[in-house]
Short mmCIF file of C-alpha atoms and ligand atoms in Angstrom, two decimals:
data_model
loop_
_atom_site.label_atom_id
_atom_site.label_comp_id
_atom_site.label_asym_id
_atom_site.label_seq_id
_atom_site.Cartn_x
_atom_site.Cartn_y
_atom_site.Cartn_z
CA MET C 62 -42.51 -7.48 44.82
CA LYS C 63 -40.24 -5.34 43.03
CA PRO C 64 -37.31 -3.23 43.95
CA LYS C 65 -38.31 0.39 45.12
CA HIS C 66 -35.73 1.75 42.49
CA LEU C 67 -35.85 0.78 38.84
CA PRO C 68 -32.32 0.85 37.24
CA ALA C 69 -33.78 0.93 33.46
CA ALA C 70 -36.26 3.42 34.76
CA ALA C 71 -33.73 5.73 36.67
CA GLY C 72 -31.09 5.43 34.05
CA ALA C 73 -32.27 7.91 31.35
CA PRO C 74 -33.47 11.40 31.00
CA ASP C 75 -37.00 11.82 30.91
CA PRO C 76 -38.21 12.44 27.40
CA TYR C 77 -40.45 14.86 28.04
CA PHE C 78 -38.32 17.24 29.92
CA PRO C 79 -34.65 16.23 29.00
CA ASN C 80 -33.29 19.27 31.07
CA SER C 81 -34.53 18.44 34.17
CA GLY C 82 -32.80 16.16 36.32
CA ASP C 83 -29.71 14.36 36.46
CA HIS C 84 -30.09 10.59 36.42
CA ARG C 85 -26.61 9.72 37.30
CA TYR C 86 -27.08 10.08 41.31
CA ARG C 87 -29.93 9.88 43.83
CA VAL C 88 -30.64 11.58 46.44
CA HIS C 89 -32.31 10.50 49.45
CA ARG C 90 -32.47 13.16 51.69
CA TYR C 91 -33.51 16.89 51.65
CA GLU C 92 -32.98 19.00 54.56
CA LEU C 93 -34.31 22.60 53.61
CA ALA C 94 -34.13 25.48 55.89
CA LEU C 95 -36.05 28.47 54.34
CA ASP C 96 -36.42 31.93 55.69
CA TYR C 97 -39.65 33.68 53.64
CA ARG C 98 -40.87 37.30 53.84
CA PRO C 99 -44.25 37.62 52.57
CA GLY C 100 -44.33 41.42 51.75
CA PRO C 101 -41.17 41.68 49.66
CA ASN C 102 -41.41 38.00 48.48
CA ARG C 103 -38.38 37.17 49.72
CA LEU C 104 -36.50 33.71 50.02
CA ALA C 105 -33.33 32.92 51.76
CA GLY C 106 -32.95 29.08 52.05
CA SER C 107 -30.08 26.53 52.69
CA ALA C 108 -30.66 23.12 51.34
CA ARG C 109 -28.62 19.98 52.30
CA LEU C 110 -29.04 16.78 50.07
CA SER C 111 -27.84 13.40 51.14
CA ALA C 112 -27.18 11.43 47.55
CA VAL C 113 -25.39 8.41 46.26
CA ALA C 114 -23.42 8.53 42.77
CA ASP C 115 -24.59 5.95 40.52
CA ALA C 116 -21.41 6.63 38.16
CA ALA C 117 -17.82 8.33 38.32
CA LEU C 118 -19.12 12.34 39.10
CA ALA C 119 -16.44 14.94 37.88
CA GLU C 120 -19.26 17.26 37.83
CA PHE C 121 -23.10 16.65 38.40
CA ALA C 122 -26.22 18.98 38.00
CA LEU C 123 -28.64 20.37 40.57
CA ASP C 124 -32.27 22.04 39.20
CA LEU C 125 -32.50 25.45 40.59
CA ALA C 126 -34.38 28.77 39.35
CA GLU C 127 -32.89 32.45 39.27
CA PHE C 128 -31.54 32.74 42.56
CA ARG C 129 -28.48 34.41 44.00
CA ILE C 130 -26.28 31.49 45.28
CA GLY C 131 -24.07 32.25 48.20
CA ARG C 132 -21.80 28.89 48.82
CA VAL C 133 -21.84 25.58 47.49
CA LEU C 134 -20.23 22.84 49.59
CA VAL C 135 -19.91 19.10 48.84
CA ASP C 136 -18.96 16.74 51.73
CA GLY C 137 -18.48 19.99 53.34
CA ARG C 138 -15.63 21.27 51.13
CA ALA C 139 -16.41 24.17 48.79
CA ALA C 140 -16.92 23.13 45.08
CA ARG C 141 -17.09 25.26 42.07
CA TYR C 142 -20.30 25.95 40.24
CA THR C 143 -21.96 27.58 37.23
CA HIS C 144 -25.45 28.34 37.28
CA ARG C 145 -27.70 29.27 34.29
CA GLY C 146 -30.62 27.87 32.42
CA GLY C 147 -32.00 26.62 35.63
CA LYS C 148 -28.93 24.11 36.10
CA LEU C 149 -26.55 24.51 38.95
CA ARG C 150 -23.67 22.69 37.53
CA ILE C 151 -21.37 21.60 40.42
CA ARG C 152 -17.46 20.26 39.90
CA PRO C 153 -16.61 18.88 43.28
CA ALA C 154 -13.03 19.45 44.67
CA ARG C 155 -12.79 15.18 44.00
CA GLU C 156 -14.36 13.29 41.82
CA LEU C 157 -17.02 11.40 43.12
CA ALA C 158 -16.84 7.31 42.72
CA PRO C 159 -19.59 5.33 41.65
CA GLY C 160 -21.73 4.27 44.73
CA ALA C 161 -20.11 7.03 46.85
CA ALA C 162 -22.54 8.73 49.15
CA PHE C 163 -21.89 12.21 49.31
CA THR C 164 -23.87 15.65 50.48
CA VAL C 165 -24.58 19.00 49.04
CA GLU C 166 -24.99 22.16 50.66
CA VAL C 167 -26.36 25.34 48.83
CA HIS C 168 -27.24 28.49 49.99
CA TYR C 169 -29.30 30.44 48.37
CA THR C 170 -31.52 33.77 48.28
CA GLY C 171 -33.78 35.69 45.96
CA ASN C 172 -37.36 36.47 45.11
CA PRO C 173 -39.08 32.99 44.43
CA ARG C 174 -41.38 32.96 41.16
CA PRO C 175 -43.11 30.11 39.09
CA VAL C 176 -41.20 28.75 36.37
CA ARG C 177 -42.89 29.31 33.09
CA SER C 178 -44.37 26.57 31.45
CA PRO C 179 -46.86 25.60 28.68
CA TRP C 180 -49.40 25.31 31.16
CA GLY C 181 -48.84 28.29 32.64
CA GLY C 182 -46.50 29.39 35.94
CA LEU C 183 -45.40 26.00 38.06
CA GLY C 184 -44.02 25.89 41.55
CA TRP C 185 -44.02 28.83 44.60
CA GLU C 186 -46.50 31.32 43.65
CA GLU C 187 -46.78 34.43 45.78
CA LEU C 188 -50.39 35.28 47.14
CA THR C 189 -51.88 38.45 48.46
CA GLU C 190 -51.27 37.09 51.80
CA GLY C 191 -48.61 34.34 51.67
CA ALA C 192 -47.53 31.78 49.30
CA LEU C 193 -48.05 28.17 48.00
CA VAL C 194 -46.46 25.61 45.87
CA ALA C 195 -48.03 23.63 43.15
CA SER C 196 -44.95 22.37 41.15
CA GLN C 197 -46.48 19.24 39.10
CA PRO C 198 -44.34 18.81 36.48
CA VAL C 199 -41.40 20.92 36.75
CA GLY C 200 -41.69 23.49 39.19
CA ALA C 201 -39.83 22.27 42.13
CA PRO C 202 -36.68 24.57 41.01
CA SER C 203 -38.62 27.55 41.78
CA TRP C 204 -37.99 26.93 45.26
CA PHE C 205 -35.19 24.44 46.27
CA PRO C 206 -32.31 22.86 44.46
CA CYS C 207 -33.23 19.62 43.49
CA ASN C 208 -32.76 16.27 41.29
CA ASP C 209 -36.13 17.09 39.62
CA ARG C 210 -37.14 13.74 38.14
CA PRO C 211 -40.40 11.96 39.64
CA ALA C 212 -38.23 8.67 39.91
CA ASP C 213 -35.68 9.71 42.36
CA LYS C 214 -38.03 9.99 45.77
CA ALA C 215 -36.35 11.27 49.26
CA THR C 216 -37.70 12.01 52.79
CA TYR C 217 -37.68 15.80 53.48
CA GLN C 218 -37.04 17.88 56.53
CA LEU C 219 -38.59 21.43 55.99
CA ALA C 220 -37.92 24.22 58.52
CA VAL C 221 -39.75 27.37 57.37
CA THR C 222 -39.52 30.70 59.25
CA THR C 223 -41.80 33.56 58.52
CA PRO C 224 -43.59 36.24 60.33
CA SER C 225 -45.67 34.90 63.28
CA PRO C 226 -49.06 35.79 62.32
CA PHE C 227 -48.74 33.38 59.24
CA THR C 228 -49.27 29.86 59.32
CA VAL C 229 -47.18 27.30 57.54
CA VAL C 230 -48.57 24.10 56.21
CA ALA C 231 -45.92 21.63 54.67
CA SER C 232 -45.91 18.06 53.36
CA GLY C 233 -45.57 15.75 56.61
CA ARG C 234 -45.61 15.88 60.16
CA LEU C 235 -45.17 18.96 62.38
CA LEU C 236 -42.18 18.18 64.61
CA THR C 237 -42.07 21.84 66.26
CA ARG C 238 -42.83 25.61 66.35
CA THR C 239 -40.81 27.69 67.71
CA THR C 240 -41.32 31.57 68.12
CA ARG C 241 -38.37 34.33 68.33
CA ALA C 242 -39.13 37.77 68.16
CA SER C 243 -41.84 38.33 65.84
CA SER C 244 -40.71 34.98 63.42
CA THR C 245 -42.18 31.31 63.87
CA THR C 246 -39.90 28.61 62.32
CA TRP C 247 -42.24 25.57 61.55
CA VAL C 248 -40.10 22.39 61.16
CA TYR C 249 -41.97 19.46 59.14
CA GLU C 250 -40.93 15.85 58.59
CA GLN C 251 -41.72 13.83 55.62
CA SER C 252 -40.52 10.44 56.15
CA ALA C 253 -41.93 8.66 53.12
CA PRO C 254 -40.39 8.84 49.85
CA THR C 255 -41.29 11.81 47.94
CA PRO C 256 -40.75 12.84 44.41
CA THR C 257 -39.76 16.86 44.35
CA TYR C 258 -42.75 17.66 42.26
CA LEU C 259 -45.19 16.64 45.56
CA VAL C 260 -43.29 18.49 48.07
CA THR C 261 -44.97 21.58 49.19
CA VAL C 262 -45.31 24.49 51.61
CA SER C 263 -48.40 26.90 51.84
CA ILE C 264 -48.34 29.99 53.92
CA GLY C 265 -51.06 32.17 54.90
CA HIS C 266 -54.02 32.93 57.21
CA TYR C 267 -55.31 29.81 57.94
CA ARG C 268 -57.16 27.97 60.69
CA PRO C 269 -56.73 24.33 61.28
CA VAL C 270 -60.05 22.33 60.88
CA PRO C 271 -59.85 18.74 62.33
CA LEU C 272 -62.17 16.56 59.94
CA ALA C 273 -62.58 13.32 61.80
CA VAL C 274 -62.89 12.80 65.65
CA ARG C 275 -61.04 9.22 65.73
CA PRO C 276 -59.75 8.94 62.28
CA ALA C 277 -57.08 5.98 61.40
CA VAL C 278 -55.18 8.98 59.79
CA PRO C 279 -55.46 12.44 60.93
CA GLN C 280 -57.22 14.50 58.45
CA THR C 281 -57.37 18.67 58.89
CA GLY C 282 -58.41 21.27 56.70
CA TYR C 283 -56.40 24.77 56.91
CA VAL C 284 -58.72 27.13 55.64
CA PRO C 285 -59.16 31.10 55.77
CA GLU C 286 -61.24 31.69 58.82
CA ARG C 287 -64.36 33.05 57.16
CA LEU C 288 -64.58 29.91 55.22
CA THR C 289 -64.07 27.37 58.09
CA ALA C 290 -67.89 26.35 58.64
CA ALA C 291 -68.39 26.00 54.43
CA PHE C 292 -65.17 23.69 54.40
CA ALA C 293 -66.49 21.56 57.42
CA ARG C 294 -69.73 21.33 55.45
CA ASP C 295 -68.41 20.46 52.00
CA PHE C 296 -65.77 18.20 53.13
CA ALA C 297 -67.80 16.07 55.56
CA ARG C 298 -67.64 13.03 53.44
CA GLN C 299 -63.93 12.83 53.03
CA PRO C 300 -62.98 10.77 56.09
CA GLU C 301 -65.99 8.03 54.74
CA MET C 302 -64.23 8.25 51.47
CA ALA C 303 -60.84 7.71 52.60
CA ALA C 304 -62.44 4.85 54.68
CA TYR C 305 -63.79 3.13 51.53
CA PHE C 306 -60.52 3.56 49.72
CA GLY C 307 -58.68 2.27 52.44
CA GLU C 308 -60.67 -0.80 51.61
CA VAL C 309 -60.10 -1.25 47.66
CA PHE C 310 -56.69 0.31 47.48
CA GLY C 311 -54.95 -0.88 50.90
CA PRO C 312 -54.11 1.27 53.71
CA TYR C 313 -53.64 4.97 53.41
CA PRO C 314 -49.62 5.40 52.63
CA PHE C 315 -49.03 8.52 54.51
CA GLY C 316 -49.15 9.58 58.26
CA GLU C 317 -51.81 12.40 57.79
CA TYR C 318 -53.64 14.13 55.20
CA ALA C 319 -53.79 18.04 55.07
CA VAL C 320 -56.22 19.97 53.09
CA VAL C 321 -55.83 23.71 52.18
CA VAL C 322 -57.78 26.26 51.22
CA ALA C 323 -55.97 28.72 49.94
CA ASP C 324 -57.17 32.17 49.74
CA GLU C 325 -57.55 32.66 46.19
CA GLU C 326 -59.39 30.91 43.25
CA LEU C 327 -57.43 28.05 41.59
CA ASP C 328 -57.96 26.49 38.43
CA VAL C 329 -57.90 23.28 39.62
CA PRO C 330 -57.11 21.69 43.17
CA VAL C 331 -53.38 20.24 43.08
CA GLU C 332 -51.50 16.90 45.09
CA ALA C 333 -49.07 17.16 47.22
CA GLN C 334 -47.66 14.47 49.39
CA GLY C 335 -50.27 14.06 52.47
CA LEU C 336 -51.70 17.11 51.24
CA ALA C 337 -54.01 18.69 48.56
CA THR C 338 -54.45 22.28 47.92
CA PHE C 339 -57.79 23.69 46.95
CA GLY C 340 -58.92 27.40 45.86
CA THR C 341 -61.80 28.96 47.34
CA ASN C 342 -63.80 28.35 44.19
CA HIS C 343 -63.59 24.37 44.84
CA LEU C 344 -66.29 25.01 48.17
CA GLY C 345 -69.77 25.04 47.54
CA GLY C 346 -70.65 21.36 47.17
CA GLY C 347 -72.20 19.43 44.41
CA TRP C 348 -70.98 16.33 42.41
CA GLU C 349 -68.18 18.45 40.53
CA ARG C 350 -66.53 19.39 43.60
CA GLU C 351 -67.09 16.46 45.47
CA ARG C 352 -65.39 14.38 42.80
CA LEU C 353 -62.59 16.48 42.96
CA ILE C 354 -62.17 15.97 46.68
CA ALA C 355 -62.29 12.08 45.41
CA HIS C 356 -59.66 12.63 42.91
CA GLU C 357 -57.04 14.62 45.22
CA LEU C 358 -57.50 12.06 47.90
CA ALA C 359 -57.09 9.01 45.36
CA HIS C 360 -53.80 10.50 44.07
CA GLN C 361 -52.22 9.79 47.71
CA TRP C 362 -52.42 6.15 46.32
CA PHE C 363 -52.09 6.55 42.65
CA GLY C 364 -49.09 9.13 42.01
CA ASN C 365 -47.65 9.99 45.65
CA SER C 366 -47.06 6.78 46.73
CA VAL C 367 -47.10 4.62 43.48
CA THR C 368 -45.30 7.36 41.41
CA ILE C 369 -44.34 7.04 38.04
CA ALA C 370 -40.86 6.72 36.72
CA ASP C 371 -41.16 9.40 34.29
CA TRP C 372 -43.71 11.54 32.78
CA ARG C 373 -44.75 9.23 29.68
CA HIS C 374 -47.03 7.40 32.13
CA ILE C 375 -49.06 10.16 33.41
CA TRP C 376 -52.09 8.23 32.80
CA LEU C 377 -51.28 5.83 35.82
CA ASN C 378 -51.71 8.55 37.98
CA GLU C 379 -54.72 10.24 36.42
CA GLY C 380 -56.55 7.33 34.81
CA PHE C 381 -56.82 5.73 38.60
CA ALA C 382 -57.65 8.81 40.01
CA LYS C 383 -60.42 9.63 37.49
CA TYR C 384 -61.72 6.00 37.97
CA ALA C 385 -61.88 6.61 42.12
CA GLU C 386 -63.79 9.44 41.38
CA TRP C 387 -66.17 7.24 39.96
CA LEU C 388 -65.83 4.31 42.50
CA TRP C 389 -66.57 6.81 44.91
CA SER C 390 -70.02 8.00 43.09
CA GLU C 391 -71.00 4.40 42.88
CA HIS C 392 -70.08 3.67 46.62
CA ALA C 393 -71.98 6.60 47.83
CA GLY C 394 -75.01 5.99 46.06
CA GLY C 395 -74.73 8.10 43.20
CA PRO C 396 -74.61 6.97 39.58
CA GLY C 397 -72.34 3.89 39.01
CA ALA C 398 -68.94 3.77 37.23
CA ALA C 399 -70.34 2.31 34.40
CA VAL C 400 -72.78 5.33 34.08
CA HIS C 401 -69.79 7.74 34.54
CA ALA C 402 -67.24 5.49 31.97
CA ALA C 403 -70.69 5.72 29.31
CA ALA C 404 -70.62 9.33 29.96
CA ALA C 405 -66.80 9.66 29.22
CA HIS C 406 -66.89 7.71 26.16
CA ARG C 407 -69.61 9.63 24.56
CA LEU C 408 -67.66 13.02 25.51
CA LEU C 409 -64.29 11.30 23.87
CA ALA C 410 -66.40 9.89 20.70
CA GLY C 411 -67.25 13.44 20.02
CA LEU C 412 -63.65 14.97 20.42
CA PRO C 413 -60.30 14.43 17.94
CA GLN C 414 -58.75 11.31 18.33
CA ASP C 415 -54.99 11.99 18.54
CA LEU C 416 -54.08 10.85 21.95
CA ARG C 417 -51.80 7.90 22.64
CA LEU C 418 -52.24 7.10 26.25
CA GLY C 419 -49.39 5.15 26.87
CA ASP C 420 -47.04 8.19 25.70
CA PRO C 421 -49.36 11.09 25.32
CA THR C 422 -46.54 13.53 24.42
CA ARG C 423 -45.54 16.43 26.58
CA LYS C 424 -48.19 18.81 24.69
CA LEU C 425 -51.23 16.28 25.70
CA MET C 426 -50.05 15.20 29.04
CA PHE C 427 -52.41 17.24 31.02
CA ASP C 428 -55.12 17.06 28.29
CA ASP C 429 -58.87 16.27 29.70
CA ARG C 430 -58.94 13.45 27.54
CA LEU C 431 -55.93 11.84 28.88
CA TYR C 432 -57.93 11.79 32.41
CA GLN C 433 -61.21 10.72 30.70
CA ARG C 434 -59.92 7.45 28.54
CA GLY C 435 -57.57 6.45 31.56
CA GLY C 436 -60.51 6.16 33.50
CA LEU C 437 -61.69 3.99 30.44
CA VAL C 438 -58.70 1.66 30.74
CA VAL C 439 -59.42 1.19 34.45
CA HIS C 440 -63.24 0.24 33.51
CA ALA C 441 -62.42 -1.80 30.79
CA LEU C 442 -59.77 -3.92 32.78
CA ARG C 443 -62.86 -4.14 35.56
CA ARG C 444 -64.80 -5.93 32.67
CA ALA C 445 -62.44 -8.00 31.33
CA LEU C 446 -61.24 -9.30 35.04
CA GLY C 447 -64.67 -9.67 36.83
CA GLU C 448 -65.41 -7.83 39.89
CA ASP C 449 -63.27 -9.93 42.36
CA ALA C 450 -60.03 -10.06 40.44
CA PHE C 451 -60.15 -6.25 39.33
CA PHE C 452 -60.45 -5.55 42.94
CA ALA C 453 -57.56 -7.99 44.01
CA MET C 454 -55.94 -6.31 40.96
CA LEU C 455 -56.10 -2.57 42.13
CA ARG C 456 -55.56 -3.15 46.03
CA ASP C 457 -52.36 -5.27 44.85
CA TRP C 458 -50.96 -2.68 42.52
CA ALA C 459 -51.30 -0.30 45.52
CA SER C 460 -49.63 -2.06 48.09
CA ALA C 461 -46.72 -4.08 45.96
CA ASN C 462 -45.69 -0.97 44.51
CA ARG C 463 -46.23 0.96 47.58
CA HIS C 464 -43.79 3.98 47.81
CA GLY C 465 -42.28 2.92 44.74
CA VAL C 466 -41.77 3.53 41.28
CA VAL C 467 -43.73 2.01 38.24
CA THR C 468 -44.34 2.39 34.54
CA THR C 469 -47.31 1.29 32.05
CA ALA C 470 -45.12 -1.65 31.28
CA ASP C 471 -45.31 -2.73 34.99
CA LEU C 472 -49.06 -2.51 34.88
CA ARG C 473 -49.63 -4.72 32.16
CA ALA C 474 -47.39 -7.09 33.55
CA HIS C 475 -49.27 -6.95 36.97
CA ALA C 476 -53.10 -6.99 35.62
CA ALA C 477 -51.90 -10.09 33.71
CA ARG C 478 -51.53 -12.05 36.60
CA TYR C 479 -55.26 -11.67 37.60
CA THR C 480 -56.75 -13.58 34.43
CA ALA C 481 -56.24 -16.79 32.21
CA ALA C 482 -57.25 -14.31 29.37
CA PRO C 483 -54.91 -12.32 27.08
CA LEU C 484 -55.00 -8.52 28.16
CA GLY C 485 -52.74 -7.59 25.32
CA PRO C 486 -55.60 -6.73 22.92
CA LEU C 487 -57.30 -4.47 25.22
CA PHE C 488 -53.91 -2.65 26.28
CA GLU C 489 -52.95 -1.89 22.53
CA ALA C 490 -56.26 -0.79 21.71
CA TRP C 491 -56.51 1.77 24.62
CA LEU C 492 -52.95 2.46 25.41
CA GLU C 493 -50.95 2.52 21.95
CA ARG C 494 -53.70 3.41 19.47
CA PRO C 495 -55.17 6.81 19.28
CA GLU C 496 -58.75 5.32 17.93
CA LEU C 497 -61.24 5.34 20.69
CA PRO C 498 -62.35 1.76 21.44
CA ALA C 499 -65.68 0.73 22.03
CA LEU C 500 -67.13 0.94 25.32
CA PRO C 501 -66.91 -2.62 27.24
CA ASP C 502 -70.42 -3.65 28.29
ZN1 LIG H 95 -54.84 14.31 38.84
#
């Protein structure tokens, strides 16, 4: 077992996003009250953060995109602040002592829009009818003030008020839904530690479609009415998938799993805490779509519960989610993982070999080669450890680090416990060097 917060990992800026987050304090709870008007795309928000200082703080920073700031309070007292370049720098009336618990309250209004990035807009996205949020990796400041680093996980309460015809789906469990005049307030509680990039809200005209009659964990689709039958058909095996992943990865880490099918085409589905967002183009069945259902579900263990300390380690999310696709195929009577691994290896052999998986650079962190090669590392581990030791290693990785924060070095140390043979050469070849190693038999 290891501590849930790694001081070493928490104590430095993210090398890929040095402007994101402030590593000198930790937030353990966010309470967000948002009023959103879809027509004018207008957001009025208040955020209350409960945090602990890790150093003496005369000032500290939150990440927040362009909004008009109303008030900023620290421990209930007005604080001075500046707001530019996506950073809200706050100077409390009194310096915070190391170890001090404190609260920050920020009131803000504006027209939320995605944060620009090399991968397109991130975060809050206005739809024809409603909005969705897909923040990975640094889009969270598009809609709430936060300490935007994956290692700083917190619990959340989200209260969203919007015109009554809309449905609001958010990370966590729905506590209350209250209608006053023509607006409805939806209050969600996410009690599991959650990184900022995995907090989400979807606003639209959705119908709930329950997926399993007596599931261990409730699984519900939120789907445009005309697509409910297609959804029920295409996601019919998801409960079976969740049961299988529960066997091989250990118990599902959250209280529920929601799937939103936004009424738009999306490039790729995106994971959030206890939730995934798909586009209308992801309905229609077939392996290429089924594997995405498996991939997003697997992220609930790998990425969402077991979270990377910083973005250099992203292969730990994507490699394990990729391998989960192959495991599901094998389990469901399709091609075995070895067949998928061989295909991935053939694909990579024909592509440039300039990717170092263990530190891929910001430019290549979402490159498809990272996903494929990440899956291959897990497959290489399976071959090196043998079936029993591999599946024990996999389950223990998810359970020992449940709701925690990890690095590649943690995985290497963890895997080494499951074999007498040295794994150093395997990890060096697959993670540290760019050339593609041979496919393990
Ligand atoms: Zn993924």
